[in-house]
Amino acid sequence: DGGITQSPKYLFRKEGQNVTLSCEQNLNHDAMYWYRQDPGQGLRLIYYSQIVNDFQKGDIAEGYSVSREKKESFPLTVTSAQKNPTAFYLCASSIVPNGETQYFGPGTRLLVL
Amino acid sequence: GENVEQHPSTLSVQEGDSAVIKCTYSDSASNYFPWYKQELGKGPQLIIDIRSNVGEKKDQRIAVTLNKTAKHFSLHITETQPEDSAVYFCAASRGRALTFGSGTRLQVQP
């Protein structure tokens, strides 16, 4: 059963804590993306990776970090430097690295305690 | 960078009527325009897309039109059904990643 999985579905962060959101795909897609969605708003690009061991900053990368050590995995760390982390985080992948035909995972909702 | 504006922000139609959502983009180099449907608490689902070398594309009750000169594109849903109720997002890309509009909440009244 192919697709994109994100875990956990809900995540709680305490003040000063780093948390890591998981994104895995078994579609053999080259490119992967992280977006942030705030209530009533569109998606904003955090980071993207067009190939293993390479990634680029998106429009709102401050306070976030990523790694791409394996083709199927693209974890996102929300660091303590991100002062307003409460949001819905969406991971996507595409078969080619030009941003077209992206498929999304189910999302992780991050809440601050 | 690219900027995508989407209108209206909410749209209510009667079942069986048509719905139209419009988007404009700023970067004339953008060449790919997808539309996504997002249900509450879920990830967006790609429903149709169009590339800049095509003016119109249809898939059953859904169609998208593109006017490159005016830099705007539209989603048309005919014979709407209650299950079409969701938030719809347009997006634009010029070969990197997508820039999204702010979304349209479509409500189809039975």
Short mmCIF file of C-alpha atoms in Angstrom, two decimals:
data_model
loop_
_atom_site.label_atom_id
_atom_site.label_comp_id
_atom_site.label_asym_id
_atom_site.label_seq_id
_atom_site.Cartn_x
_atom_site.Cartn_y
_atom_site.Cartn_z
CA ASP A 1 0.00 0.00 0.00
CA GLY A 2 1.89 3.04 -1.26
CA GLY A 3 1.71 6.52 0.16
CA ILE A 4 3.04 9.14 2.51
CA THR A 5 2.88 8.65 6.25
CA GLN A 6 3.33 11.28 8.92
CA SER A 7 3.67 10.69 12.61
CA PRO A 8 2.53 11.45 15.15
CA LYS A 9 -0.92 12.79 14.30
CA TYR A 10 -0.79 15.14 17.31
CA LEU A 11 2.34 16.42 19.03
CA PHE A 12 2.74 18.58 22.10
CA ARG A 13 5.77 20.77 22.70
CA LYS A 14 6.91 22.33 25.93
CA GLU A 15 8.69 25.65 26.12
CA GLY A 16 12.36 25.40 25.07
CA GLN A 17 11.94 21.90 23.65
CA ASN A 18 12.90 20.65 20.19
CA VAL A 19 10.48 18.22 18.56
CA THR A 20 10.83 16.11 15.42
CA LEU A 21 8.03 15.32 12.97
CA SER A 22 8.36 12.20 10.88
CA CYS A 23 7.60 11.91 7.15
CA GLU A 24 8.07 8.66 5.22
CA GLN A 25 7.14 7.79 1.63
CA ASN A 26 7.28 4.48 -0.22
CA LEU A 27 6.44 5.97 -3.63
CA ASN A 28 10.08 6.14 -4.76
CA HIS A 29 9.69 9.89 -5.23
CA ASP A 30 12.83 12.00 -5.60
CA ALA A 31 11.56 15.21 -4.03
CA MET A 32 10.02 15.90 -0.63
CA TYR A 33 8.57 19.05 0.92
CA TRP A 34 7.45 20.45 4.26
CA TYR A 35 4.64 23.01 4.51
CA ARG A 36 3.08 24.80 7.44
CA GLN A 37 -0.66 25.59 7.51
CA ASP A 38 -2.17 28.07 9.96
CA PRO A 39 -5.95 28.23 10.56
CA GLY A 40 -7.83 29.70 7.62
CA GLN A 41 -4.68 30.17 5.59
CA GLY A 42 -2.87 28.55 2.72
CA LEU A 43 0.23 26.39 2.92
CA ARG A 44 3.65 27.98 3.29
CA LEU A 45 6.87 26.22 2.29
CA ILE A 46 9.38 25.51 5.07
CA TYR A 47 12.02 23.31 3.40
CA TYR A 48 12.29 21.10 0.36
CA SER A 49 14.66 18.43 -0.87
CA GLN A 50 15.08 17.53 -4.52
CA ILE A 51 17.56 14.71 -3.92
CA VAL A 52 19.08 12.71 -1.08
CA ASN A 53 21.63 14.60 1.06
CA ASP A 54 20.50 17.96 -0.30
CA PHE A 55 17.80 20.41 0.81
CA GLN A 56 16.91 24.08 0.40
CA LYS A 57 15.17 26.66 2.57
CA GLY A 58 11.66 27.66 1.70
CA ASP A 59 9.86 30.87 2.56
CA ILE A 60 9.65 30.35 6.35
CA ALA A 61 12.70 28.21 7.31
CA GLU A 62 13.70 30.13 10.44
CA GLY A 63 13.36 27.99 13.56
CA TYR A 64 13.20 24.73 11.62
CA SER A 65 15.77 22.15 10.47
CA VAL A 66 15.62 19.07 8.23
CA SER A 67 17.73 16.16 7.03
CA ARG A 68 17.50 13.88 3.98
CA GLU A 69 19.74 10.91 4.63
CA LYS A 70 17.43 8.43 2.89
CA LYS A 71 15.24 8.83 -0.18
CA GLU A 72 12.12 7.73 1.67
CA SER A 73 12.51 9.90 4.79
CA PHE A 74 12.46 13.67 5.39
CA PRO A 75 12.12 14.51 9.11
CA LEU A 76 11.42 18.06 10.26
CA THR A 77 12.70 19.40 13.60
CA VAL A 78 10.89 22.33 15.16
CA THR A 79 13.50 24.01 17.34
CA SER A 80 13.05 26.20 20.41
CA ALA A 81 13.94 29.16 18.17
CA GLN A 82 10.52 28.84 16.49
CA LYS A 83 8.46 31.10 18.75
CA ASN A 84 5.07 30.35 17.26
CA PRO A 85 5.11 26.64 16.36
CA THR A 86 1.41 25.87 16.79
CA ALA A 87 0.23 24.82 13.31
CA PHE A 88 -0.70 21.93 11.05
CA TYR A 89 2.42 20.54 9.37
CA LEU A 90 2.13 18.82 6.00
CA CYS A 91 4.71 16.73 4.19
CA ALA A 92 4.53 16.12 0.44
CA SER A 93 6.50 14.30 -2.22
CA SER A 94 6.76 14.38 -6.00
CA ILE A 95 8.25 11.94 -8.48
CA VAL A 96 10.26 14.65 -10.22
CA PRO A 97 12.10 17.48 -8.43
CA ASN A 98 10.41 20.38 -10.23
CA GLY A 99 7.59 20.83 -7.72
CA GLU A 100 4.89 19.37 -9.96
CA THR A 101 2.32 16.73 -9.02
CA GLN A 102 2.88 16.77 -5.28
CA TYR A 103 1.07 14.30 -3.07
CA PHE A 104 0.47 15.10 0.57
CA GLY A 105 0.52 13.11 3.77
CA PRO A 106 -2.22 13.31 6.43
CA GLY A 107 -0.44 15.96 8.49
CA THR A 108 0.77 16.46 12.07
CA ARG A 109 -0.87 18.99 14.37
CA LEU A 110 1.65 20.59 16.74
CA LEU A 111 0.42 22.24 19.91
CA VAL A 112 2.38 24.13 22.55
CA LEU A 113 1.78 23.33 26.22
CA GLY B 1 8.85 35.70 -5.35
CA GLU B 2 5.54 34.32 -6.53
CA ASN B 3 2.29 35.60 -5.03
CA VAL B 4 -1.03 33.81 -5.55
CA GLU B 5 -4.36 35.45 -4.69
CA GLN B 6 -7.55 33.40 -4.47
CA HIS B 7 -11.22 34.49 -4.48
CA PRO B 8 -13.73 34.12 -3.00
CA SER B 9 -12.72 33.00 0.48
CA THR B 10 -16.12 31.35 1.02
CA LEU B 11 -18.68 30.14 -1.50
CA SER B 12 -22.09 28.63 -0.86
CA VAL B 13 -24.08 26.99 -3.66
CA GLN B 14 -27.15 24.83 -3.96
CA GLU B 15 -26.69 21.19 -4.89
CA GLY B 16 -26.64 20.85 -8.66
CA ASP B 17 -25.40 24.40 -9.28
CA SER B 18 -21.95 25.27 -10.61
CA ALA B 19 -19.10 26.72 -8.54
CA VAL B 20 -16.23 28.85 -9.81
CA ILE B 21 -13.07 29.75 -7.88
CA LYS B 22 -10.53 32.20 -9.31
CA CYS B 23 -6.81 32.72 -8.74
CA THR B 24 -4.29 35.23 -10.00
CA TYR B 25 -0.51 34.86 -9.92
CA SER B 26 2.30 37.37 -10.15
CA ASP B 27 5.27 35.52 -11.68
CA SER B 28 4.97 35.27 -15.45
CA ALA B 29 7.54 32.43 -15.37
CA SER B 30 5.14 30.13 -13.47
CA ASN B 31 4.17 27.22 -15.69
CA TYR B 32 2.30 24.72 -13.53
CA PHE B 33 -1.05 25.30 -11.78
CA PRO B 34 -2.61 22.59 -9.60
CA TRP B 35 -5.80 22.60 -7.57
CA TYR B 36 -6.14 20.79 -4.27
CA LYS B 37 -9.16 19.78 -2.17
CA GLN B 38 -8.72 19.61 1.59
CA GLU B 39 -11.23 18.04 3.95
CA LEU B 40 -11.22 18.90 7.63
CA GLY B 41 -8.17 17.59 9.46
CA LYS B 42 -6.69 15.91 6.38
CA GLY B 43 -3.91 16.58 3.91
CA PRO B 44 -4.72 18.27 0.58
CA GLN B 45 -5.66 16.02 -2.34
CA LEU B 46 -4.65 16.88 -5.89
CA ILE B 47 -7.81 17.06 -8.02
CA ILE B 48 -6.66 18.59 -11.29
CA ASP B 49 -3.69 20.48 -12.71
CA ILE B 50 -2.80 22.41 -15.84
CA ARG B 51 0.44 23.43 -17.51
CA SER B 52 1.09 26.72 -19.24
CA ASN B 53 0.99 25.24 -22.73
CA VAL B 54 -2.70 24.34 -22.31
CA GLY B 55 -5.69 26.70 -22.00
CA GLU B 56 -8.27 24.33 -20.54
CA LYS B 57 -8.46 20.86 -19.02
CA LYS B 58 -11.49 18.81 -17.97
CA ASP B 59 -11.98 15.77 -15.78
CA GLN B 60 -15.62 14.75 -15.45
CA ARG B 61 -17.36 17.53 -13.43
CA ILE B 62 -14.17 19.50 -12.85
CA ALA B 63 -12.44 21.85 -15.27
CA VAL B 64 -9.61 24.35 -15.05
CA THR B 65 -8.98 27.28 -17.39
CA LEU B 66 -5.77 29.29 -17.72
CA ASN B 67 -5.27 32.77 -19.15
CA LYS B 68 -1.50 33.35 -19.33
CA THR B 69 -1.82 36.89 -20.64
CA ALA B 70 -3.94 37.99 -17.70
CA LYS B 71 -2.11 35.64 -15.30
CA HIS B 72 -5.21 34.06 -13.87
CA PHE B 73 -6.69 30.58 -13.72
CA SER B 74 -10.02 29.23 -12.52
CA LEU B 75 -11.58 26.03 -11.19
CA HIS B 76 -15.06 25.13 -12.39
CA ILE B 77 -17.15 22.46 -10.68
CA THR B 78 -20.44 21.56 -12.36
CA GLU B 79 -23.43 19.70 -10.91
CA THR B 80 -22.12 20.19 -7.38
CA GLN B 81 -22.83 17.55 -4.75
CA PRO B 82 -22.69 17.72 -0.93
CA GLU B 83 -19.45 15.70 -0.97
CA ASP B 84 -17.81 18.54 -2.90
CA SER B 85 -17.96 20.59 0.32
CA ALA B 86 -14.35 21.25 1.38
CA VAL B 87 -11.60 23.87 1.21
CA TYR B 88 -10.05 24.28 -2.23
CA PHE B 89 -6.56 25.66 -2.82
CA CYS B 90 -4.95 26.85 -6.01
CA ALA B 91 -1.18 26.93 -6.42
CA ALA B 92 1.49 27.99 -8.89
CA SER B 93 5.01 26.76 -9.58
CA ARG B 94 7.88 27.58 -11.89
CA GLY B 95 9.94 24.50 -11.25
CA ARG B 96 10.80 24.58 -7.58
CA ALA B 97 7.97 24.21 -5.10
CA LEU B 98 4.38 25.37 -4.93
CA THR B 99 3.07 28.76 -3.83
CA PHE B 100 -0.48 28.40 -2.54
CA GLY B 101 -3.48 30.69 -2.50
CA SER B 102 -5.28 31.28 0.80
CA GLY B 103 -8.11 28.84 0.07
CA THR B 104 -11.85 28.86 -0.67
CA ARG B 105 -14.33 27.16 1.63
CA LEU B 106 -17.04 25.66 -0.59
CA GLN B 107 -20.33 24.69 1.02
CA VAL B 108 -22.84 22.76 -1.11
CA GLN B 109 -26.33 23.01 0.36
CA PRO B 110 -28.50 19.90 -0.16
#
